[in-house]
Coordinates of C-alpha atoms (C1' of nucleotides) in Angstrom, one line a residue:
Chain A
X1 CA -7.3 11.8 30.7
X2 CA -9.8 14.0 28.7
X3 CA -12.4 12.1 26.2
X4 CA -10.8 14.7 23.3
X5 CA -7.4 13.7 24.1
X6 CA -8.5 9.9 23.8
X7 CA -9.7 10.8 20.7
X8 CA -6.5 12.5 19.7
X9 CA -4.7 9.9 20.6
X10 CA -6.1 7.9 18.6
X11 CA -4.9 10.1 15.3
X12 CA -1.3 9.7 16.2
X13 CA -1.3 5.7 16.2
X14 CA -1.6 6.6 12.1
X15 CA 2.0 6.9 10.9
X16 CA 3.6 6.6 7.1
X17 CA 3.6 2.4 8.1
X18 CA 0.4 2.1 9.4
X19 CA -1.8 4.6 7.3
X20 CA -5.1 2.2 7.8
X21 CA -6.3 1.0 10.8
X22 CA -9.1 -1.4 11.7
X23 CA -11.4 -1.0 14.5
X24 CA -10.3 -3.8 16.7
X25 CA -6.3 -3.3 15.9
X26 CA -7.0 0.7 17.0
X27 CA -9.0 -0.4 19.9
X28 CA -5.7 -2.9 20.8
X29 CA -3.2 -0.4 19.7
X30 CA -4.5 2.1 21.9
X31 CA -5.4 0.1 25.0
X32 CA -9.0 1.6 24.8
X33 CA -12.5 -0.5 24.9
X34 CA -13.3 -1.1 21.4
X35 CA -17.0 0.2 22.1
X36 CA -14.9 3.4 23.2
X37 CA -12.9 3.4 20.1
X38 CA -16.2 3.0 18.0
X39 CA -17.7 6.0 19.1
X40 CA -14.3 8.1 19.0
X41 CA -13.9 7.1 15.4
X42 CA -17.4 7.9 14.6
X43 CA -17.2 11.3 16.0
X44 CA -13.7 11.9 14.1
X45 CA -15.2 10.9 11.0
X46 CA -18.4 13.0 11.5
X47 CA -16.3 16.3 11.4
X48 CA -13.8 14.1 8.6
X49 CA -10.9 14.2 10.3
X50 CA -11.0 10.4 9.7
X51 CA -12.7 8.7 7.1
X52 CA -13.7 4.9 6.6
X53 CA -12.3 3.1 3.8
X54 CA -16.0 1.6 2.4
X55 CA -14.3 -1.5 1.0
X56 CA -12.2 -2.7 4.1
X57 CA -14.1 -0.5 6.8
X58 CA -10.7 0.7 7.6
X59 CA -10.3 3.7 9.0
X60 CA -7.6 6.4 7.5
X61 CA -6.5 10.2 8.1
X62 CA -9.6 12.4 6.6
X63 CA -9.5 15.5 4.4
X64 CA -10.7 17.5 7.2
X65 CA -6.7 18.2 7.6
X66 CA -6.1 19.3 4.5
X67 CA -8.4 22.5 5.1
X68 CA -6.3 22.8 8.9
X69 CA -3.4 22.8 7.1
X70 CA -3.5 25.0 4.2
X71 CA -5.0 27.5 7.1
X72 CA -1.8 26.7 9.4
X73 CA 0.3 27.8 6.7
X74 CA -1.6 30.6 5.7
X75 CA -1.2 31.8 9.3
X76 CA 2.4 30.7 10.3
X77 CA 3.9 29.5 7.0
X78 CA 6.7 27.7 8.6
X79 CA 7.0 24.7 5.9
X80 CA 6.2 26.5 3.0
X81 CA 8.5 29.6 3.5
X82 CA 10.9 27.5 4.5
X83 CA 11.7 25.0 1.5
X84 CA 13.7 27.4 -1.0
X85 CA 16.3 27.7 2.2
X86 CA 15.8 23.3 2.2
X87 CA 16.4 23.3 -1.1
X88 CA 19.8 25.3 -1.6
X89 CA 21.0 23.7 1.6
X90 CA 20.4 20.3 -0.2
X91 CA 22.4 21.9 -3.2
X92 CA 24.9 23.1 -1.6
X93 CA 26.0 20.2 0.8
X94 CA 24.5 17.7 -1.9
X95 CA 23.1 15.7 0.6
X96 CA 19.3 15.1 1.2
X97 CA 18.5 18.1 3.9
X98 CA 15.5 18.1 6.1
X99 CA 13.4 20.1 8.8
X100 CA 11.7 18.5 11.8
X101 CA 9.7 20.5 14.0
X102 CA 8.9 20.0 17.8
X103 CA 5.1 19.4 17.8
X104 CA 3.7 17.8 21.0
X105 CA 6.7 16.5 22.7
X106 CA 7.5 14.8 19.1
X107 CA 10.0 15.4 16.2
X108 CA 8.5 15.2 13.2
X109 CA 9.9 15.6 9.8
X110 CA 7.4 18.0 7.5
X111 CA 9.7 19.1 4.5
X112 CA 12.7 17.8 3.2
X113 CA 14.6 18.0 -0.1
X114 CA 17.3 16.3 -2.4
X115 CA 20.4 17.3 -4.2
X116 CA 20.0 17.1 -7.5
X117 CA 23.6 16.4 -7.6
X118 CA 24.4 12.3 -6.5
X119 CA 22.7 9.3 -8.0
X120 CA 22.8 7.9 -4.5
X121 CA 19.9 10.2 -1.7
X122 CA 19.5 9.5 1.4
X123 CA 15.5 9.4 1.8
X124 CA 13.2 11.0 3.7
X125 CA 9.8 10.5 4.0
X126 CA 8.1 13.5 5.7
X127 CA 5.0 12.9 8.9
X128 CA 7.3 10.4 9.9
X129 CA 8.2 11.1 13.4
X130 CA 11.9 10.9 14.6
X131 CA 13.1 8.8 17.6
X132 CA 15.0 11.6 19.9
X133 CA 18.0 9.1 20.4
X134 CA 19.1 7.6 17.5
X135 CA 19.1 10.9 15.6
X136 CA 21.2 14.0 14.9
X137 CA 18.0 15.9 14.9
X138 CA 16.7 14.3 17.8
X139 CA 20.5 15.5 19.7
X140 CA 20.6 19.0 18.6
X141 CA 17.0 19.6 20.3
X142 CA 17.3 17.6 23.1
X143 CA 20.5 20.0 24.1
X144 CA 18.3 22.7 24.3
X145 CA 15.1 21.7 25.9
X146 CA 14.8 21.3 29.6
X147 CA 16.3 18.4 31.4
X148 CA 13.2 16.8 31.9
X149 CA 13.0 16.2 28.1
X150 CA 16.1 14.4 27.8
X151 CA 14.9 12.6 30.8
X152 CA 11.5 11.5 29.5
X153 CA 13.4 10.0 26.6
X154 CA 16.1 8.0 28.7
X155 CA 13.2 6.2 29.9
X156 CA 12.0 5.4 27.2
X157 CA 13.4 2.4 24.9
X158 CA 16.3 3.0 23.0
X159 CA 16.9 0.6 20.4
X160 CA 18.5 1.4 17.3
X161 CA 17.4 -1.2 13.8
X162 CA 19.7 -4.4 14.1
X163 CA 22.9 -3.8 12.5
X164 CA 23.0 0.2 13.3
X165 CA 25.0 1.5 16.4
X166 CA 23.6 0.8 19.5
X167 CA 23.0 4.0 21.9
X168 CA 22.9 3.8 25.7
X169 CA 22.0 5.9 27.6
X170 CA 25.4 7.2 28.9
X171 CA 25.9 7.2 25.3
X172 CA 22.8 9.6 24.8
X173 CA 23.5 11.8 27.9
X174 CA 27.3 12.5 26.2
X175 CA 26.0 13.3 22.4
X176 CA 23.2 15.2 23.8
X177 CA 26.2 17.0 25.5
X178 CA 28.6 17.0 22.7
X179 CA 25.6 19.0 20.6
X180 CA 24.8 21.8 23.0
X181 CA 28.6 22.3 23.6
X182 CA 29.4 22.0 20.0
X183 CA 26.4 24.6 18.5
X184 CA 25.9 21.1 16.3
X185 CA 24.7 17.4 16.5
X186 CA 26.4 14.2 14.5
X187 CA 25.7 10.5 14.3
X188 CA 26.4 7.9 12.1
X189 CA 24.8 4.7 11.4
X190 CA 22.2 5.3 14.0
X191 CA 19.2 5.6 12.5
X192 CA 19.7 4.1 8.7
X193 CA 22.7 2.5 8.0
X194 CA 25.7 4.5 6.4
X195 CA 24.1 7.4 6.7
X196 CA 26.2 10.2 8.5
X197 CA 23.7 12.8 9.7
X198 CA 24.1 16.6 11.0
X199 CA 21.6 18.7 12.4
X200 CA 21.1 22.4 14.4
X201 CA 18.1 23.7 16.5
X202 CA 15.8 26.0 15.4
X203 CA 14.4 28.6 17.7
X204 CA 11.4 30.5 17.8
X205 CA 10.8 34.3 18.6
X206 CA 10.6 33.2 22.3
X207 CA 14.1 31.4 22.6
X208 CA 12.0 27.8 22.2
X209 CA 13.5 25.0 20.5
X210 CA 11.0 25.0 17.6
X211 CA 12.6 21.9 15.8
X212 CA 15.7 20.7 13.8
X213 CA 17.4 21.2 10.5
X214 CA 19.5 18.1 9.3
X215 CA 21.6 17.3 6.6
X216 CA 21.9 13.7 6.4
X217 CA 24.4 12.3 4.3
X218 CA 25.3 9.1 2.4
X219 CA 28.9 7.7 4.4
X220 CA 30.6 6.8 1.7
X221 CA 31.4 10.1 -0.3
X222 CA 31.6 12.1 3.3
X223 CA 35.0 13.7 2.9
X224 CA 36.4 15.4 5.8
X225 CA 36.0 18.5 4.1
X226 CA 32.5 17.9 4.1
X227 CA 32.8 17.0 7.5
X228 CA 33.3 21.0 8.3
X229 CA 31.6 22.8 5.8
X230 CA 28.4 20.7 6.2
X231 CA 27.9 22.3 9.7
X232 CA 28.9 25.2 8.8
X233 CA 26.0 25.6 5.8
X234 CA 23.2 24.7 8.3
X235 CA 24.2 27.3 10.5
X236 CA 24.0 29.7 7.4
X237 CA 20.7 27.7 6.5
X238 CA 19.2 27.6 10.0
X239 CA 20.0 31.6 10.6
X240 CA 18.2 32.1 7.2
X241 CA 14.9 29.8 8.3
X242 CA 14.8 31.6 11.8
X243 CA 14.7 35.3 10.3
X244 CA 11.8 34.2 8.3
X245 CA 10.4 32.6 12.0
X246 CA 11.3 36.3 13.7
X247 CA 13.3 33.7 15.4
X248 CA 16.7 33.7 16.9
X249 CA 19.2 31.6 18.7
X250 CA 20.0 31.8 22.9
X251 CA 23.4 34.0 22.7
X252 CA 24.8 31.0 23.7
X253 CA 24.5 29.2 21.0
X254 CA 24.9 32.1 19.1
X255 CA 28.8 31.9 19.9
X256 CA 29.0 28.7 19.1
X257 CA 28.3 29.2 15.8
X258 CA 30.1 32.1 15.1
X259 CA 33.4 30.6 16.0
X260 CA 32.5 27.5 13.9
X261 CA 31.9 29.6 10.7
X262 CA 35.1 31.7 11.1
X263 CA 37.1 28.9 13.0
X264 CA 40.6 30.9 12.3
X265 CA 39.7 33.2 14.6
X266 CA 40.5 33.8 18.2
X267 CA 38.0 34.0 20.3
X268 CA 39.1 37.4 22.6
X269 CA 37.7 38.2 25.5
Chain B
X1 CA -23.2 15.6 21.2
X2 CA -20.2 13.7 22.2
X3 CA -16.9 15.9 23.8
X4 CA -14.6 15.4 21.1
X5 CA -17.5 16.7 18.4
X6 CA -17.8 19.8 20.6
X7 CA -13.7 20.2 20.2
X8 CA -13.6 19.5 17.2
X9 CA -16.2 22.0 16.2
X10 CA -14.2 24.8 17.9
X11 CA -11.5 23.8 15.5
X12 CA -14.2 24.8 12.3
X13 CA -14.2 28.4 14.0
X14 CA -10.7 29.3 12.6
X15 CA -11.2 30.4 9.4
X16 CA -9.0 32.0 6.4
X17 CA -10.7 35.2 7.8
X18 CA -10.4 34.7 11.7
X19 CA -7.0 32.9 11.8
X20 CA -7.0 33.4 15.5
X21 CA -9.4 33.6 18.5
X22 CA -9.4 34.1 22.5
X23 CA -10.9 32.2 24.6
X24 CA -13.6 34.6 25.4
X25 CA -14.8 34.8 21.5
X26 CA -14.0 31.3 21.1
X27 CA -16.6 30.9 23.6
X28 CA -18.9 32.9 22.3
X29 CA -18.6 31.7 18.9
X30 CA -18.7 28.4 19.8
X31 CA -21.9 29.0 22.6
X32 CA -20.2 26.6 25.0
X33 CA -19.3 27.5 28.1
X34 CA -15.6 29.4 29.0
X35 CA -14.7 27.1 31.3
X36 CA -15.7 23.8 28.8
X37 CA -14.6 26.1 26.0
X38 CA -11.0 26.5 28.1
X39 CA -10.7 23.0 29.0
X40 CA -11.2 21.5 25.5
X41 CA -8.2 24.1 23.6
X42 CA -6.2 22.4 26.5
X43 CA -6.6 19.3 25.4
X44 CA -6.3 20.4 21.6
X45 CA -3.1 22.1 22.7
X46 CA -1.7 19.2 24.3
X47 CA -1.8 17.6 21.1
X48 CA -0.5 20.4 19.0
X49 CA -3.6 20.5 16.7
X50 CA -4.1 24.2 18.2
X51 CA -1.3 26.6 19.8
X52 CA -1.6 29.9 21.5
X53 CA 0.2 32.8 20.4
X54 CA 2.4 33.5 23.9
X55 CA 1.8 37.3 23.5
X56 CA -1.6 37.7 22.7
X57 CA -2.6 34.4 24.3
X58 CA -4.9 33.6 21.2
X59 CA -5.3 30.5 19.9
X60 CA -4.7 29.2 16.4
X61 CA -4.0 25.9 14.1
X62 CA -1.1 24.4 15.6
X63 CA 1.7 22.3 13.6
X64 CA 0.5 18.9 14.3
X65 CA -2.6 18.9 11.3
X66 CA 0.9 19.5 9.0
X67 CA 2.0 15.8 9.9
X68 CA -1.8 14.9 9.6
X69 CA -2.2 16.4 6.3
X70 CA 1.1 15.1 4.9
X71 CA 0.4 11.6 6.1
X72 CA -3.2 12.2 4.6
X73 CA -1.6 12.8 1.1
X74 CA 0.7 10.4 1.0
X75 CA -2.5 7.9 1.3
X76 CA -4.7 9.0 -0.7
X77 CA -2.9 11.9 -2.9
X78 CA -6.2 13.6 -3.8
X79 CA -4.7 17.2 -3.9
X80 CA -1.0 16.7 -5.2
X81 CA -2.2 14.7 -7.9
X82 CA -4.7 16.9 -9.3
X83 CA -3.0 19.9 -9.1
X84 CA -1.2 19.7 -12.9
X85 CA -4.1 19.0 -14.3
X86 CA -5.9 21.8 -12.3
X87 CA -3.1 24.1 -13.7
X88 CA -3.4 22.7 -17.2
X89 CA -7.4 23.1 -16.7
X90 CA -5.7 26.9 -15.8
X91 CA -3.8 27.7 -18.6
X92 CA -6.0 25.7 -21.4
X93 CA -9.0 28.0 -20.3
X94 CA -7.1 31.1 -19.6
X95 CA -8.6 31.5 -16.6
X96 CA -8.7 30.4 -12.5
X97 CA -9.3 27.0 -12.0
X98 CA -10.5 25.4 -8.4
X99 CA -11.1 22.2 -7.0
X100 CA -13.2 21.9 -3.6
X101 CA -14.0 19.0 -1.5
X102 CA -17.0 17.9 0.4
X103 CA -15.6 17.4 3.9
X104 CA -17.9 17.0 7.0
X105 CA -20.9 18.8 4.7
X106 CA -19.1 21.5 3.8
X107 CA -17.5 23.1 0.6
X108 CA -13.7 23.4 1.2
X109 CA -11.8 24.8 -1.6
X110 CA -8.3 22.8 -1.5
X111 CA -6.3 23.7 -4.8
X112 CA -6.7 25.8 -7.2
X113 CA -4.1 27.1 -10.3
X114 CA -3.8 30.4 -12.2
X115 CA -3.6 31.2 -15.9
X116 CA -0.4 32.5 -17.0
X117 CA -2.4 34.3 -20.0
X118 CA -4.3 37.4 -18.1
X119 CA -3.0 40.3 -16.0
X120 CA -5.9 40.3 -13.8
X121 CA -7.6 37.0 -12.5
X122 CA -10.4 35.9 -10.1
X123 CA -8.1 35.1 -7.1
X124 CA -9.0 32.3 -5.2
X125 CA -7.7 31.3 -1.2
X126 CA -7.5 27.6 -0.1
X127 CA -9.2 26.3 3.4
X128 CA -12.1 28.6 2.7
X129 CA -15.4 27.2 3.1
X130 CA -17.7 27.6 -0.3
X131 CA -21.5 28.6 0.0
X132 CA -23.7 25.5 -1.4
X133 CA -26.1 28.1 -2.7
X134 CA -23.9 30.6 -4.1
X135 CA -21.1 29.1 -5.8
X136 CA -21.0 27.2 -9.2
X137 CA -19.4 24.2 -7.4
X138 CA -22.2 24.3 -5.0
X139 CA -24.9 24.1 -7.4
X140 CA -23.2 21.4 -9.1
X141 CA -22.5 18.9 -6.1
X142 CA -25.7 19.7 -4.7
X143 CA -27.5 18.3 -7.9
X144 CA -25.6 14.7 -7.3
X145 CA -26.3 14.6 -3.6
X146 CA -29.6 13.4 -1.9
X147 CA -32.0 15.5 -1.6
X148 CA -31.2 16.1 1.8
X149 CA -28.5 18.3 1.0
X150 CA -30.5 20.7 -0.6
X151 CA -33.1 20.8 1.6
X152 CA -30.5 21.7 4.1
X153 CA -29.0 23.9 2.4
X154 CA -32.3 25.8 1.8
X155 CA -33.2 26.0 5.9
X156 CA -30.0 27.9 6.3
X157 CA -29.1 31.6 5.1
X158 CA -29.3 32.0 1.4
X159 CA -27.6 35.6 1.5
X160 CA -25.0 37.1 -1.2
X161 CA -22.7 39.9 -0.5
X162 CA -24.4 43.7 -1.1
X163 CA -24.7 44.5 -4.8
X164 CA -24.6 40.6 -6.0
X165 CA -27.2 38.6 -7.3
X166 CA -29.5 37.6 -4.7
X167 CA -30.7 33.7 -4.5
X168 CA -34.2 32.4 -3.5
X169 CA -35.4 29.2 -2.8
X170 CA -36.9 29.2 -5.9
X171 CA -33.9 30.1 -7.8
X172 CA -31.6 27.9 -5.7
X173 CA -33.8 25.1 -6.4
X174 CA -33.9 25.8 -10.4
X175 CA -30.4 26.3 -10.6
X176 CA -29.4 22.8 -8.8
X177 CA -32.0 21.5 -11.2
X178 CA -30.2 22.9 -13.7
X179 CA -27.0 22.1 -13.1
X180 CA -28.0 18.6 -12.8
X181 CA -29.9 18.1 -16.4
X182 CA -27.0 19.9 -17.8
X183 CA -24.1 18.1 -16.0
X184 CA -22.8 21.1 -14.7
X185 CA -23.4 24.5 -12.9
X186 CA -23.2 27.9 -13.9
X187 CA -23.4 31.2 -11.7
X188 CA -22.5 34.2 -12.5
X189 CA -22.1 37.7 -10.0
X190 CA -23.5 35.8 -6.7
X191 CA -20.5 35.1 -5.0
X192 CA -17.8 37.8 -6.4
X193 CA -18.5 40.5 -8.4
X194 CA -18.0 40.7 -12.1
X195 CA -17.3 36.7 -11.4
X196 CA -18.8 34.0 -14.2
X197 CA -18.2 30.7 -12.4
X198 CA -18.7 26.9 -13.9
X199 CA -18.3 23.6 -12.6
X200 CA -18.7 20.4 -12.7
X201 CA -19.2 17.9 -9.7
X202 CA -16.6 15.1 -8.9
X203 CA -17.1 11.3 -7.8
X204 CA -15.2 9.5 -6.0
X205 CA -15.2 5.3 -6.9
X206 CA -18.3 4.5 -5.0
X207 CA -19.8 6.8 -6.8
X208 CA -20.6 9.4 -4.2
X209 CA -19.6 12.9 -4.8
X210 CA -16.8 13.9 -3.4
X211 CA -16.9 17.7 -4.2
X212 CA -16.6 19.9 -7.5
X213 CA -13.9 21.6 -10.2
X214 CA -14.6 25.0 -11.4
X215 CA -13.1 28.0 -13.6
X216 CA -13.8 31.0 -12.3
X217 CA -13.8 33.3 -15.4
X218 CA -13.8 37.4 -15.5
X219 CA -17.0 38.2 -16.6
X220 CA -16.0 41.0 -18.9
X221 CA -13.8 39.0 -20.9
X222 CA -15.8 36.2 -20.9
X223 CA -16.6 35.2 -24.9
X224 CA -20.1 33.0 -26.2
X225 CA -17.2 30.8 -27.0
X226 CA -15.8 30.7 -23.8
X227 CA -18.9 29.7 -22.7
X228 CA -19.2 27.1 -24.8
X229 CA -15.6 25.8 -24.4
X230 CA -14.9 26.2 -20.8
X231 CA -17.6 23.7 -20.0
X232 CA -16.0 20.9 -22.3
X233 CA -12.4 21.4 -20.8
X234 CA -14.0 21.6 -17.2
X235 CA -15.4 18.1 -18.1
X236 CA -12.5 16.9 -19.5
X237 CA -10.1 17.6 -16.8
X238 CA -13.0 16.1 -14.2
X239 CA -12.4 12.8 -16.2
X240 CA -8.6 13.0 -15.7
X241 CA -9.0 13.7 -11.9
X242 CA -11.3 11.2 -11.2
X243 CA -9.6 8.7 -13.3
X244 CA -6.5 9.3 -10.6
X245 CA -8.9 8.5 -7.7
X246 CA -10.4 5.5 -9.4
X247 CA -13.8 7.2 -9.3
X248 CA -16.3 7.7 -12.3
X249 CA -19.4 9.7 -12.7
X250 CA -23.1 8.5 -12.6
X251 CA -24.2 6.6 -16.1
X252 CA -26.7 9.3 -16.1
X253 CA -24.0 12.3 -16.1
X254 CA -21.7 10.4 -18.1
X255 CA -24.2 10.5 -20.6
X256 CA -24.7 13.9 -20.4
X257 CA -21.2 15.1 -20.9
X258 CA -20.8 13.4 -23.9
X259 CA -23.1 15.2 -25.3
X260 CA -21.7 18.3 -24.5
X261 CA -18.7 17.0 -25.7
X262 CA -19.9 16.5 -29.0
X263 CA -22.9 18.7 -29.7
X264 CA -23.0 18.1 -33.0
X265 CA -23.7 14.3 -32.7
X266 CA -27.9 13.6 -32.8
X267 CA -28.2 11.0 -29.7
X268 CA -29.4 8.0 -31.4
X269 CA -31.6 5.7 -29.8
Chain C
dC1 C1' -19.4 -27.4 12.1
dC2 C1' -16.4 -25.5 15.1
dT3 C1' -13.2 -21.4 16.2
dG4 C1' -11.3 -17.1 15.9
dT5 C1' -11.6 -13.2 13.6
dT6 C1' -13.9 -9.0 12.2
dG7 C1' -17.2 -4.4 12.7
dG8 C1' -20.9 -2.9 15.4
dT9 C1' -24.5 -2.5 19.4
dT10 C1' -26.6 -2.6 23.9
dT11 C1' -26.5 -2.2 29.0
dA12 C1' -26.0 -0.5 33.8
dT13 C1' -22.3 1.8 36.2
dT14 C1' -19.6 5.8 37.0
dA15 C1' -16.3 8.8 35.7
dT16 C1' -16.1 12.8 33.2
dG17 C1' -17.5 17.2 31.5
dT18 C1' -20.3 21.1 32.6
dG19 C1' -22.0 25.9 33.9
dA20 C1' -22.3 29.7 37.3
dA21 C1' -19.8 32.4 39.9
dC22 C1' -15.4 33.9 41.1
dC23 C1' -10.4 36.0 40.6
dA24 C1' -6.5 38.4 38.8
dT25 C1' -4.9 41.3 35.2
dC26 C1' -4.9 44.3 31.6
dG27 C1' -5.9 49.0 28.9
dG28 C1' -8.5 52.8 28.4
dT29 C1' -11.7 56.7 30.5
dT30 C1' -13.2 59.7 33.6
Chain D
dA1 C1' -6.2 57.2 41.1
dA2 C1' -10.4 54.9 40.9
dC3 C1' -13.3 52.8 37.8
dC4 C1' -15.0 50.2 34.0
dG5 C1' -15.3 46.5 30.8
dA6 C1' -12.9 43.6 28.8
dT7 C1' -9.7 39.6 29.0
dG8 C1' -7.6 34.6 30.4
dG9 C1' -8.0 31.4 33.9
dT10 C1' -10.0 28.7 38.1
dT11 C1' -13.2 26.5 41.4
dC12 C1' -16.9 23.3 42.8
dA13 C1' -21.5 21.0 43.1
dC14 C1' -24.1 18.7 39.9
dA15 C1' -25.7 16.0 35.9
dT16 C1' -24.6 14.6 31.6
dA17 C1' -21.9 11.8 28.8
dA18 C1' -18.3 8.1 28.5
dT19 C1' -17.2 3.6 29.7
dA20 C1' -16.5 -1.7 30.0
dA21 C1' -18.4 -6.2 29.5
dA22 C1' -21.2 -8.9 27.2
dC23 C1' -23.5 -9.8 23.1
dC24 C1' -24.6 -10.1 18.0
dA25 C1' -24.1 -11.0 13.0
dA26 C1' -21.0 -11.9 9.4
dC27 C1' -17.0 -13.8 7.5
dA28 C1' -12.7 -17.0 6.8
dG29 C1' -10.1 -21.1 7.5
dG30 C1' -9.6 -25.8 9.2

DNA sequence: CCTGTTGGTTTATTATGTGAACCATCGGTT
DNA sequence: AACCGATGGTTCACATAATAAACCAACAGG
């Protein structure tokens, strides 16, 4: 492995739990010499992608990324552009609605947004990554990347949090299915407890799986109404995101869709 | 220099102007070698910090620095948290307000807010890198920096754009002095035309600064009042920011904006 | 006063990154 | 078509830069 991707590494063992890391801690969380780690760190926080809390000598995400990311959305404004559509489909369903997007083999949630409708939300916390098997988002993907990605993640663990569903991985293998022959993903009580979650893929202009949109939902108001119109408005929501991308669906999937938003219809060859 | 520095430095090449680059400029621009050059955009592709455009194979800020940045914000909220009073700064002055960060030794603008009030108004982009000797905001953190900083400042170019008001050493010099026995920075036509620019620099709790707040007014409509009152409000709202971060300014400064603050009042020893 | 932390530094060893030269491909000119 | 000057990408001998283990000083708790 690369020195830079060492270094990189090191950036994703920061997540929304662990936002401050020590030196040793990084050094054991990484597997990497803690000599090593120093001088990674140091060089990180030279160009401030990482800076040292003075107090604790912690070490924590830099503002360097605030400058990379207003210039990532001012080049490909994916989140930004993106959030009205969030927003309405969180209206409309009244459920908390969020994106993910695919970046380096990972799902990870970057906008999200709340009904203003229910007391009760399901929350989201965005740069939180999602675990491929114990979500709807995480399913609707997986059914449209290669095999080998829906491999790498069978060998990986997968618990769910005690008291949620447990998934195999025959389990996996069939929802992973069920969403690329259904156009849509479902689970419930997989990843936080009675929560009932949808999702769809998102693709870019070159037919990739970009990410996922997701409605996740609180169980106990989901109506079987719901149950088919949610769906049916991230379809809507997901077609709307995607002409902003100059993105489209594989025909496919395409189909799929169409017969779930007119489902009265025959299909005719 | 260390591997990961020389990555990371290829990442400072994409600007708000130069969004994307090919390897063979990147190289250039960078003076490394192609083949390093090559090497070390795989690695930062790997990672999703970069990605390359599939038609034109350039390379530009990939998706991953979104979860950085978010995850950055939600520990220390620098940005998010300033921005009302940045847009109240906005609207009480009547004119653009900006707020710029020192990262890695360089002037990043990262927020800034518009006046309702004015048809036309000094337009500002984020993730652009501010000139120390040009700007208002550089004059202003340069004064609270060690001397260092201005002497580096002073090795490097000290050009403004055709038809602005050029800077000397001299002048650069005077004007950080300035800007420090004052307690904040003025410039006016050296970094945009027709452009009257203050600002006042920003601490963080230990003290150091930690980059500057400015208004940048139209100089046509810019009043002897207005020059009197933006100042004040510029100091006022750089109390209110920094009291979010927990930081304070200097005793020395401190002491100086209240006496701008109240010009009227003799200092009595 | 011992023990187990922590962040940080030094060292010889060696793995890693490097640069020059090379290829294949593209788009425009002659 | 043949050529030119770009481009992105690859190869390989060589030297620089990264590494691991051991060490240090400082601190906290028993």
């Amino acid at each position: 492995m690369g020195t830079t991707s060492k270094a990189l590494t090191l950036l994703d063992l920061f997540t929304r739990s662990r936002p401050q890391i020590g030196l040793s801690e990084l050094a054991r969380l990484s597997g990497t010499n803690k000599a090593t780690c120093y001088r990674l760190m140091s060089e990180l926080v030279e160009h401030g992608l990482v800076e040292q809390v003075v107090s604790s000598k912690e070490y924590r995400i830099g503002p360097a990324v605030l400058r990379l990311a207003a210039l990532r959305e001012a080049t490909v404004p994916t989140r930004e552009a993106a959030l009205p559509i969030l927003q309405a489909l969180a209206a409309a369903t009244g459920e908390t609605a969020h994106m993910s997007h695919l970046v380096a083999g990972q799902l990870v949630t970057l906008s999200f947004a709340y009904p203003a409708a229910h007391g009760m939300r399901v929350m989201m916390e965005d740069a939180d990554r999602l675990p491929f098997h114990a979500t709807s988002s995480g399913h609707a993907v997986l059914g449209w990347m290669e095999d080998a990605a829906l491999a790498r993640v069978l060998e990986g663990p997968l618990a769910t949090a005690p008291g949620l569903v447990p998934v195999t991985a025959d389990d996996l293998r069939a929802r992973v299915a069920a969403a690329r022959a259904r156009g849509w993903a479902e689970t419930a009580n997989t990843f936080e407890a009675d929560v009932s979650s949808f999702a769809v893929p998102l693709f870019d202009a070159q037919g990739q799986v970009q990410g996922a949109l997701a409605v996740a939902a609180a169980a106990p108001r989901l109506t079987d109404a719901a149950r088919i119109t949610i769906p049916r408005q991230l379809i809507a929501a997901a077609r709307e995101i995607m002409a902003l991308w100059g993105g489209h669906p594989p025909a496919e999937l395409s189909a799929l869709w169409r017969k779930t938003e007119q489902p009265t219809e025959k299909v005719q060859g």
